[in-house]
CSV table of C-alpha atoms in Angstrom, one decimal:
chain,number,residue,atom,x,y,z
A,19,MET,CA,5.4,12.6,-16.2
A,20,ILE,CA,6.9,12.0,-12.8
A,21,MET,CA,10.5,12.7,-14.1
A,22,THR,CA,9.3,16.0,-15.7
A,23,THR,CA,7.6,17.0,-12.5
A,24,LEU,CA,10.7,16.2,-10.4
A,25,GLY,CA,12.8,18.3,-12.8
A,26,LYS,CA,10.7,21.3,-12.2
A,27,LEU,CA,10.8,20.7,-8.4
A,28,LYS,CA,14.6,20.8,-8.4
A,29,GLN,CA,14.5,24.4,-9.6
A,30,LEU,CA,12.3,25.4,-6.7
A,31,PHE,CA,13.2,23.5,-3.6
A,32,SER,CA,16.3,22.3,-1.8
A,33,GLN,CA,17.8,18.9,-2.6
A,34,ARG,CA,16.6,17.5,0.7
A,35,GLU,CA,13.0,18.7,0.0
A,36,VAL,CA,13.1,17.2,-3.5
A,37,ASN,CA,14.4,13.8,-2.1
A,38,THR,CA,11.6,13.7,0.5
A,39,VAL,CA,8.9,14.5,-2.0
A,40,ALA,CA,10.4,12.0,-4.6
A,41,GLN,CA,10.4,9.2,-2.0
A,42,ASN,CA,6.8,10.0,-1.0
A,43,ILE,CA,5.8,9.9,-4.7
A,44,GLY,CA,7.7,6.6,-5.2
A,45,TYR,CA,6.2,4.8,-2.3
A,46,LEU,CA,2.7,6.2,-2.7
A,47,THR,CA,2.9,5.1,-6.4
A,48,LEU,CA,3.8,1.6,-5.3
A,49,LEU,CA,0.9,1.6,-2.8
A,50,GLN,CA,-1.4,2.6,-5.7
A,51,VAL,CA,0.0,-0.3,-7.7
A,52,ALA,CA,-0.9,-2.6,-4.8
A,53,GLY,CA,-4.4,-1.1,-4.4
A,54,TYR,CA,-5.5,-0.6,-8.0
A,55,VAL,CA,-3.2,-2.1,-10.7
A,56,PHE,CA,-3.5,-5.6,-9.3
A,57,PRO,CA,-7.3,-5.5,-9.4
A,58,PHE,CA,-6.9,-3.9,-12.8
A,59,ILE,CA,-4.9,-6.9,-14.0
A,60,THR,CA,-7.7,-9.3,-13.1
A,61,MET,CA,-10.4,-7.2,-14.7
A,62,PRO,CA,-10.4,-8.8,-18.2
A,63,TYR,CA,-10.5,-12.3,-16.6
A,64,LEU,CA,-13.4,-11.3,-14.3
A,65,ALA,CA,-15.3,-9.6,-17.1
A,66,ARG,CA,-15.3,-12.9,-19.1
A,67,VAL,CA,-15.9,-15.2,-16.2
A,68,ILE,CA,-18.5,-13.4,-14.0
A,69,GLY,CA,-20.0,-11.2,-16.7
A,70,THR,CA,-21.7,-7.8,-16.4
A,71,ASP,CA,-24.2,-9.2,-13.8
A,72,GLY,CA,-21.4,-10.2,-11.4
A,73,PHE,CA,-19.5,-7.0,-12.2
A,74,GLY,CA,-22.6,-5.1,-11.3
A,75,LYS,CA,-23.1,-6.9,-7.9
A,76,ILE,CA,-19.5,-6.2,-7.0
A,77,ALA,CA,-19.9,-2.5,-8.0
A,78,PHE,CA,-23.2,-2.2,-6.0
A,79,ALA,CA,-21.6,-3.6,-2.8
A,80,SER,CA,-18.4,-1.5,-3.3
A,81,ALA,CA,-20.5,1.7,-3.6
A,82,ILE,CA,-22.2,0.9,-0.3
A,83,ILE,CA,-19.0,0.2,1.5
A,84,CYS,CA,-17.5,3.4,0.0
A,85,TRP,CA,-20.0,5.3,2.1
A,86,VAL,CA,-19.0,3.3,5.2
A,87,GLN,CA,-15.3,3.8,4.4
A,88,THR,CA,-15.8,7.6,4.1
A,89,VAL,CA,-17.5,7.6,7.5
A,90,VAL,CA,-14.8,5.6,9.1
A,91,ASP,CA,-12.0,7.7,7.6
A,92,TRP,CA,-13.7,10.9,9.0
A,93,GLY,CA,-11.2,13.2,7.4
A,94,PHE,CA,-8.3,11.7,9.4
A,95,THR,CA,-6.4,11.0,6.2
A,96,TYR,CA,-5.7,14.7,6.0
A,97,THR,CA,-6.0,16.1,9.6
A,98,ALA,CA,-4.1,13.3,11.3
A,99,THR,CA,-1.4,13.3,8.6
A,100,ARG,CA,-1.0,17.0,9.0
A,101,ASP,CA,-0.8,16.7,12.9
A,102,VAL,CA,1.6,13.9,12.9
A,103,ALA,CA,3.8,15.5,10.3
A,104,GLN,CA,4.0,18.7,12.4
A,105,ASN,CA,4.9,16.7,15.6
A,106,ARG,CA,7.2,13.9,14.2
A,107,GLU,CA,9.9,14.6,16.8
A,108,ASP,CA,7.5,14.3,19.7
A,109,ARG,CA,7.0,10.6,20.1
A,110,PRO,CA,4.5,10.7,23.0
A,111,LYS,CA,2.4,13.2,21.0
A,112,VAL,CA,2.5,11.1,17.9
A,113,SER,CA,1.4,8.0,20.0
A,114,GLU,CA,-1.5,10.1,21.3
A,115,ILE,CA,-2.6,11.2,17.9
A,116,PHE,CA,-2.3,7.6,16.5
A,117,SER,CA,-4.2,6.1,19.4
A,118,ASN,CA,-7.1,8.6,19.3
A,119,VAL,CA,-7.5,8.2,15.6
A,120,LEU,CA,-7.4,4.4,15.8
A,121,TRP,CA,-10.1,4.3,18.6
A,122,ALA,CA,-12.2,6.9,16.8
A,123,ARG,CA,-12.2,4.9,13.6
A,124,LEU,CA,-13.0,1.6,15.3
A,125,LEU,CA,-15.9,3.3,17.1
A,126,LEU,CA,-17.2,4.7,13.8
A,127,MET,CA,-16.8,1.2,12.2
A,128,PHE,CA,-19.1,-0.4,14.8
A,129,ILE,CA,-21.7,2.3,14.4
A,130,SER,CA,-21.6,1.9,10.7
A,131,PHE,CA,-21.9,-1.8,10.9
A,132,PHE,CA,-25.1,-1.6,12.9
A,133,VAL,CA,-26.5,1.0,10.5
A,134,LEU,CA,-25.7,-1.3,7.6
A,135,ILE,CA,-27.4,-4.2,9.3
A,136,GLY,CA,-30.5,-2.0,9.6
A,137,CYS,CA,-30.4,-1.1,5.9
A,138,ILE,CA,-30.1,-4.8,4.9
A,139,LEU,CA,-33.2,-5.6,7.0
A,140,LEU,CA,-35.3,-2.7,5.7
A,141,ILE,CA,-34.2,-2.2,2.1
A,142,PRO,CA,-35.0,-5.0,-0.4
A,143,SER,CA,-32.2,-4.3,-2.8
A,144,PHE,CA,-29.7,-4.4,0.1
A,145,ARG,CA,-31.3,-7.6,1.4
A,146,GLU,CA,-31.0,-9.4,-1.9
A,147,GLU,CA,-27.2,-8.7,-2.0
A,148,TYR,CA,-26.5,-9.1,1.8
A,149,ASP,CA,-23.9,-11.8,1.3
A,150,ILE,CA,-21.6,-9.7,-1.0
A,151,ILE,CA,-22.2,-6.6,1.1
A,152,MET,CA,-21.1,-8.3,4.3
A,153,VAL,CA,-18.0,-9.8,2.7
A,154,THR,CA,-17.0,-6.5,1.2
A,155,PHE,CA,-17.4,-4.9,4.6
A,156,LEU,CA,-14.4,-6.9,5.8
A,157,MET,CA,-12.2,-4.5,3.9
A,158,VAL,CA,-13.1,-1.8,6.5
A,159,PRO,CA,-11.3,-3.2,9.5
A,160,GLY,CA,-8.3,-4.1,7.3
A,161,HIS,CA,-8.2,-0.6,6.1
A,162,ILE,CA,-8.3,0.8,9.6
A,163,LEU,CA,-5.4,-1.5,10.7
A,164,PHE,CA,-3.3,-0.4,7.7
A,165,PRO,CA,-2.9,3.4,8.4
A,166,ASP,CA,-1.1,4.5,5.3
A,167,TRP,CA,-1.7,8.1,6.5
A,168,PHE,CA,0.6,7.4,9.5
A,169,PHE,CA,3.4,6.0,7.4
A,170,GLN,CA,3.1,8.9,5.0
A,171,ALA,CA,3.3,11.5,7.8
A,172,LEU,CA,6.4,9.8,9.3
A,173,GLU,CA,8.0,9.1,5.9
A,174,LYS,CA,8.5,5.5,6.8
A,175,MET,CA,6.7,3.7,4.0
A,176,LYS,CA,9.4,1.4,2.6
A,177,TYR,CA,8.7,-1.9,4.4
A,178,THR,CA,5.0,-1.6,4.6
A,179,THR,CA,4.8,-0.8,0.9
A,180,ILE,CA,6.9,-3.9,0.0
A,181,PHE,CA,4.8,-6.1,2.1
A,182,ASN,CA,1.6,-4.7,0.7
A,183,LEU,CA,2.8,-5.4,-2.8
A,184,ALA,CA,3.7,-9.0,-1.9
A,185,ILE,CA,0.3,-9.6,-0.3
A,186,LYS,CA,-1.7,-8.1,-3.2
A,187,PHE,CA,0.4,-10.1,-5.7
A,188,ILE,CA,-0.5,-13.3,-4.0
A,189,PHE,CA,-4.2,-12.6,-3.8
A,190,THR,CA,-4.2,-11.4,-7.4
A,191,VAL,CA,-2.9,-14.8,-8.4
A,192,LEU,CA,-5.6,-16.5,-6.3
A,193,VAL,CA,-8.3,-14.7,-8.3
A,194,PHE,CA,-7.3,-16.7,-11.4
A,195,VAL,CA,-7.1,-19.9,-9.3
A,196,CYS,CA,-10.3,-19.6,-7.3
A,197,ILE,CA,-12.8,-17.8,-9.6
A,198,ARG,CA,-13.9,-20.3,-12.3
A,199,GLU,CA,-17.6,-19.5,-13.0
A,200,LYS,CA,-20.2,-16.8,-12.8
A,201,GLY,CA,-21.3,-17.8,-9.3
A,202,ASP,CA,-17.8,-17.2,-8.0
A,203,TYR,CA,-18.2,-13.4,-8.0
A,204,LEU,CA,-18.4,-13.5,-4.2
A,205,VAL,CA,-14.8,-14.7,-4.0
A,206,GLN,CA,-13.3,-11.5,-5.4
A,207,PRO,CA,-14.3,-9.2,-2.5
A,208,LEU,CA,-13.4,-12.0,-0.1
A,209,LEU,CA,-9.8,-12.3,-1.4
A,210,THR,CA,-9.5,-8.5,-1.4
A,211,SER,CA,-10.7,-8.2,2.2
A,212,THR,CA,-8.4,-11.0,3.4
A,213,GLY,CA,-5.5,-9.1,1.8
A,214,TYR,CA,-6.4,-5.9,3.6
A,215,LEU,CA,-6.6,-7.7,7.0
A,216,LEU,CA,-3.2,-9.4,6.5
A,217,CYS,CA,-1.6,-6.1,5.6
A,218,GLY,CA,-3.2,-4.4,8.5
A,219,GLY,CA,-1.9,-7.0,11.0
A,220,VAL,CA,1.7,-6.6,9.9
A,221,SER,CA,1.4,-2.8,9.8
A,222,MET,CA,0.2,-2.7,13.5
A,223,TRP,CA,3.1,-5.0,14.4
A,224,MET,CA,5.6,-2.6,12.8
A,225,ILE,CA,4.1,0.5,14.4
A,226,LEU,CA,3.7,-0.9,18.0
A,227,LYS,CA,6.6,-3.4,18.2
A,228,ARG,CA,9.3,-2.5,15.7
A,229,TRP,CA,9.0,1.3,15.9
A,230,GLY,CA,7.9,1.4,19.5
A,231,TYR,CA,4.9,3.7,19.4
A,232,ARG,CA,2.4,3.2,22.2
A,233,LEU,CA,-1.3,2.4,21.9
A,234,MET,CA,-2.9,4.3,24.7
A,235,ARG,CA,-6.1,3.4,26.4
A,236,PRO,CA,-9.2,4.9,24.9
A,237,ARG,CA,-10.6,8.0,26.6
A,238,LEU,CA,-14.0,9.1,25.4
A,239,MET,CA,-13.3,12.8,25.7
A,240,ASN,CA,-10.1,12.5,23.6
A,241,VAL,CA,-11.8,10.4,21.0
A,242,TRP,CA,-14.7,12.9,20.8
A,243,ARG,CA,-12.3,15.8,20.5
A,244,THR,CA,-10.4,14.1,17.7
A,245,MET,CA,-13.6,13.5,15.8
A,246,LYS,CA,-14.8,17.0,16.3
A,247,ASP,CA,-11.6,18.5,15.0
A,248,SER,CA,-11.9,16.5,11.8
A,249,ALA,CA,-15.7,17.0,11.3
A,250,ASP,CA,-15.4,19.7,8.6
A,251,VAL,CA,-13.0,17.6,6.5
A,252,PHE,CA,-15.1,14.5,7.0
A,253,LEU,CA,-18.2,16.3,5.7
A,254,ASN,CA,-16.2,17.6,2.8
A,255,ASN,CA,-15.2,14.0,1.9
A,256,LEU,CA,-18.6,12.6,2.5
A,257,MET,CA,-20.6,15.0,0.4
A,258,PRO,CA,-19.3,13.8,-3.0
A,259,ASN,CA,-20.9,10.5,-2.3
A,260,LEU,CA,-24.3,12.2,-2.6
A,261,TYR,CA,-23.8,12.2,-6.3
A,262,ASN,CA,-21.0,9.6,-6.8
A,263,SER,CA,-21.7,6.4,-4.9
A,264,PHE,CA,-25.4,7.4,-4.8
A,265,SER,CA,-25.6,7.4,-8.6
A,266,THR,CA,-24.1,3.9,-8.6
A,267,MET,CA,-26.6,2.5,-6.1
A,268,LEU,CA,-29.5,4.3,-7.8
A,269,LEU,CA,-28.5,2.9,-11.2
A,270,GLY,CA,-28.4,-0.6,-9.7
A,271,ALA,CA,-31.8,-0.2,-8.2
A,272,VAL,CA,-33.4,1.4,-11.2
A,273,ALA,CA,-31.7,-0.1,-14.2
A,274,GLY,CA,-30.3,-3.4,-12.9
A,275,SER,CA,-26.9,-5.0,-12.4
A,276,THR,CA,-26.1,-5.1,-16.2
A,277,ALA,CA,-26.3,-1.3,-16.5
A,278,SER,CA,-24.2,-1.0,-13.3
A,279,GLY,CA,-21.6,-3.3,-14.8
A,280,ILE,CA,-21.4,-1.2,-18.0
A,281,TYR,CA,-21.1,2.0,-15.9
A,282,ASP,CA,-18.5,0.5,-13.6
A,283,GLY,CA,-16.5,-0.8,-16.6
A,284,GLY,CA,-16.0,2.8,-17.9
A,285,ASN,CA,-15.6,4.4,-14.4
A,286,LYS,CA,-13.0,1.9,-13.2
A,287,PHE,CA,-10.3,3.1,-15.5
A,288,VAL,CA,-10.7,6.8,-14.6
A,289,SER,CA,-10.8,5.8,-10.9
A,290,VAL,CA,-7.5,4.0,-11.3
A,291,ALA,CA,-6.0,7.0,-13.1
A,292,SER,CA,-7.3,9.5,-10.6
A,293,ASN,CA,-5.9,7.5,-7.7
A,294,PHE,CA,-2.5,7.4,-9.3
A,295,HIS,CA,-2.6,11.1,-9.9
A,296,ASN,CA,-3.6,11.7,-6.3
A,297,VAL,CA,-0.1,10.4,-5.5
A,298,LEU,CA,1.2,13.9,-6.3
A,299,SER,CA,-1.4,15.5,-3.9
A,300,ARG,CA,-0.7,13.1,-1.1
A,301,ALA,CA,3.1,13.4,-1.5
A,302,PHE,CA,3.0,17.2,-1.4
A,303,PHE,CA,0.4,17.5,1.5
A,304,PRO,CA,2.9,17.2,4.4
A,305,PHE,CA,5.3,19.5,2.6
A,306,LEU,CA,2.7,22.1,1.7
A,307,SER,CA,1.5,22.1,5.3
A,308,ARG,CA,4.9,23.7,6.1
A,309,ARG,CA,5.5,25.6,2.9
A,310,ILE,CA,2.1,27.0,1.8
A,311,ASP,CA,4.0,29.6,-0.3
A,312,LYS,CA,4.7,26.9,-2.8
A,313,ALA,CA,1.0,26.2,-3.4
A,314,GLY,CA,0.8,28.1,-6.7
A,315,MET,CA,3.6,26.1,-8.3
A,316,PHE,CA,2.2,22.9,-7.1
A,317,ALA,CA,-1.2,23.8,-8.5
A,318,ARG,CA,0.3,24.4,-12.0
A,319,ILE,CA,2.2,21.1,-11.9
A,320,ASN,CA,-0.9,19.1,-10.7
A,321,MET,CA,-3.4,20.6,-13.1
A,322,LEU,CA,-1.1,20.1,-16.1
A,323,SER,CA,-0.5,16.5,-15.3
A,324,GLY,CA,-4.2,15.9,-14.6
A,325,CYS,CA,-5.2,17.4,-17.9
A,326,VAL,CA,-2.7,15.3,-19.9
A,327,ILE,CA,-4.0,12.1,-18.2
A,328,ALA,CA,-7.6,13.0,-18.8
A,329,LEU,CA,-7.1,13.7,-22.5
A,330,LEU,CA,-5.1,10.5,-23.0
A,331,LEU,CA,-8.0,8.5,-21.5
A,332,PHE,CA,-10.6,10.3,-23.7
A,333,ALA,CA,-8.6,9.6,-26.9
A,334,ALA,CA,-7.8,6.0,-26.0
A,335,ALA,CA,-11.2,5.0,-24.6
A,336,PRO,CA,-12.2,2.6,-27.4
A,337,LEU,CA,-8.9,0.8,-27.4
A,338,ILE,CA,-8.9,0.5,-23.6
A,339,ILE,CA,-12.3,-1.0,-23.4
A,340,ARG,CA,-11.5,-3.4,-26.3
A,341,ILE,CA,-8.3,-4.6,-24.7
A,342,PHE,CA,-9.2,-4.9,-21.1
A,343,LEU,CA,-12.9,-5.9,-21.2
A,344,SER,CA,-15.2,-8.3,-23.1
A,345,PRO,CA,-17.4,-7.2,-26.1
A,346,ASP,CA,-20.3,-7.0,-23.6
A,347,PHE,CA,-18.7,-3.8,-22.3
A,348,SER,CA,-18.6,-1.9,-25.7
A,349,GLU,CA,-21.1,0.7,-24.4
A,350,SER,CA,-18.6,1.5,-21.6
A,351,VAL,CA,-16.7,3.7,-24.0
A,352,ILE,CA,-19.0,6.7,-23.7
A,353,VAL,CA,-19.0,6.3,-19.9
A,354,LEU,CA,-15.2,6.3,-19.9
A,355,ARG,CA,-15.0,9.4,-22.0
A,356,ILE,CA,-17.5,11.3,-19.8
A,357,PHE,CA,-15.5,10.4,-16.7
A,358,ALA,CA,-12.2,11.3,-18.4
A,359,ILE,CA,-13.3,14.9,-18.9
A,360,SER,CA,-14.7,15.0,-15.4
A,361,MET,CA,-11.3,14.1,-14.1
A,362,ILE,CA,-10.0,17.6,-15.0
A,363,PHE,CA,-12.5,19.1,-12.6
A,364,LEU,CA,-11.9,16.5,-10.0
A,365,VAL,CA,-8.1,17.3,-10.1
A,366,MET,CA,-9.1,21.0,-9.8
A,367,SER,CA,-11.2,20.5,-6.7
A,368,ASN,CA,-8.4,18.4,-5.1
A,369,THR,CA,-5.7,20.9,-6.0
A,370,TYR,CA,-7.4,24.0,-4.7
A,371,GLY,CA,-9.5,22.4,-2.0
A,372,THR,CA,-7.6,19.6,-0.3
A,373,ASN,CA,-4.1,20.9,-1.0
A,374,TYR,CA,-4.8,24.6,-0.3
A,375,LEU,CA,-8.0,25.5,1.5
A,376,ILE,CA,-7.6,22.8,4.2
A,377,LEU,CA,-4.0,23.9,4.7
A,378,VAL,CA,-5.0,27.5,5.3
A,379,HIS,CA,-7.7,26.5,7.7
A,380,ARG,CA,-10.6,27.1,5.4
A,381,GLU,CA,-12.2,23.7,6.0
A,382,ARG,CA,-15.6,25.1,6.8
A,383,GLU,CA,-15.8,27.2,3.6
A,384,LEU,CA,-14.7,24.1,1.5
A,385,ARG,CA,-17.3,22.0,3.3
A,386,ASN,CA,-20.0,24.5,2.3
A,387,ILE,CA,-18.9,24.6,-1.3
A,388,THR,CA,-18.8,20.8,-1.5
A,389,ALA,CA,-22.2,20.4,0.3
A,390,ILE,CA,-24.0,22.8,-2.2
A,391,CYS,CA,-22.5,21.2,-5.3
A,392,SER,CA,-23.1,17.7,-4.1
A,393,ALA,CA,-26.7,18.5,-3.2
A,394,ILE,CA,-27.2,19.8,-6.7
A,395,GLY,CA,-25.7,16.6,-8.1
A,396,MET,CA,-27.9,14.4,-5.9
A,397,LEU,CA,-31.0,16.3,-7.1
A,398,MET,CA,-30.0,15.7,-10.7
A,399,SER,CA,-29.3,12.1,-10.3
A,400,TYR,CA,-32.8,10.6,-10.3
A,401,PRO,CA,-34.1,12.2,-13.5
A,402,LEU,CA,-30.8,11.6,-15.3
A,403,VAL,CA,-30.4,8.0,-14.2
A,404,SER,CA,-34.1,7.2,-14.8
A,405,GLY,CA,-34.0,8.7,-18.3
A,406,LEU,CA,-30.5,7.9,-19.5
A,407,SER,CA,-29.5,4.9,-17.4
A,408,TYR,CA,-25.7,4.5,-17.1
A,409,ILE,CA,-25.1,7.6,-19.3
A,410,GLY,CA,-27.2,9.6,-16.9
A,411,ALA,CA,-25.2,8.3,-14.0
A,412,ALA,CA,-22.0,9.4,-15.7
A,413,LEU,CA,-23.4,12.8,-16.5
A,414,THR,CA,-24.5,13.3,-12.9
A,415,VAL,CA,-20.9,12.9,-11.8
A,416,PHE,CA,-19.6,15.0,-14.6
A,417,ILE,CA,-21.8,18.0,-13.9
A,418,SER,CA,-21.2,17.7,-10.1
A,419,ARG,CA,-17.4,17.7,-10.5
A,420,LEU,CA,-17.6,20.6,-13.0
A,421,LEU,CA,-19.5,22.7,-10.4
A,422,LEU,CA,-17.3,21.7,-7.5
A,423,GLY,CA,-14.0,22.2,-9.3
A,424,THR,CA,-14.9,25.6,-10.8
A,425,VAL,CA,-16.3,27.0,-7.5
A,426,THR,CA,-13.4,25.7,-5.5
A,427,PHE,CA,-10.9,27.2,-7.9
A,428,ILE,CA,-12.6,30.6,-7.8
A,429,TYR,CA,-12.8,30.7,-4.0
A,430,ALA,CA,-9.2,29.5,-3.6
A,431,LYS,CA,-7.9,32.1,-6.1
A,432,CYS,CA,-9.7,34.8,-4.2
A,433,GLU,CA,-8.1,33.5,-1.0
A,434,MET,CA,-4.7,33.4,-2.5
A,435,ASN,CA,-5.0,37.0,-3.8
A,436,LYS,CA,-6.2,38.1,-0.3
A,437,ARG,CA,-3.2,36.5,1.4
A,438,ASN,CA,-0.8,37.9,-1.2
A,439,ASN,CA,-2.2,41.4,-0.7
A,440,MET,CA,-1.8,41.1,3.1
A,441,ASN,CA,1.8,39.9,2.7
A,442,ILE,CA,2.5,42.9,0.4
A,443,LYS,CA,0.9,45.3,3.0
A,444,ASN,CA,3.0,43.8,5.8
A,445,LEU,CA,6.2,44.2,3.7
A,446,LEU,CA,5.4,47.8,3.0
A,447,LYS,CA,4.7,48.5,6.6
A,448,GLY,CA,7.9,46.8,7.6
A,449,GLY,CA,9.8,48.8,5.0
A,450,GLY,CA,8.2,52.1,6.2
A,451,GLY,CA,9.1,51.3,9.8
A,452,ARG,CA,12.8,50.8,8.8
A,453,GLN,CA,12.9,54.1,7.0
A,454,HIS,CA,11.9,56.0,10.1
């Protein structure tokens, strides 16, 4: 798939552009290996040792921290990447952007932590699982200290990627060493969090010591302005949690941890596939910010590859569940198939939303589309989850992604046509002027 994609790229872009995009794809793919394939390797072992109940507890805590992580990211993954990519030659400006984003994310982390403590004190289901929630929260500071968006924007991902792979490999081995019985489910997020923190520490050393960027003192006005500039993208990233992570939390509260485990067993494979596919989007994002005229060709490549992956997952669902999970997860097949089809619309919303509407400064319109579709999904979640358990949770996500992908596609196409018509008019005017 990647080789076919690169072959098409060579027909469209210069050799230098192809090399840059190819390197981004390669290193981002390795980062996805570190972040998703290693946990994927441990899945069959964890499924047998900690069972569906332990799986469900991990999924419940992960869904909560997903909300926290979305708040802490605040859209910087896209806006800060874009800003640094456009100012790569201006070292003081890059240091300023990096510092403002770091301080903003730390501030958001502390606010989120106190809100989470309040939820644990007030909500019984949170209080019952407070230990795994707190351990899983340790991934947040580690994620902040490992700013992969910064490395991507500067196209300096080689050393951090290699170190990330080494750390994740070590902690993957430790899963098999340290987790021996059902009660050890707490060890899995503890090992993952420790790995994030170590990677973050080395990343900060490379940025500040080896590459010589400065960490400037925090100034409240600069931090506030940085957050304000990314607010629309943040809301666009947050809204899908209204139907996605909320469905997982609702399923755990209504149907119990076993249902959550079956749901997560099917969802996990599509999540891994989606994140690998996002490598294309992330690799192209800095490039498209400078060459938006190539958005149409990128969309065709991205949609084709996404559809192929989704159909393969749908067809192979029974085999995947049988190989990687225990017999207790046999009902995860239907969940996997629902999520596989939903991936087509997820790719559609990312292709025409993140990699087009944000780049042409239509963040607010994209935010409004996402808000409406996500609100509809959230309203559907309770009756679907209450009536159909884990199948209802999967259908909630499917319908929400269907709406979001379709509406985003229609709006983006209208915007593309509008811009093309304006370009044609400008060319005609220019031609008319030359004739006179």
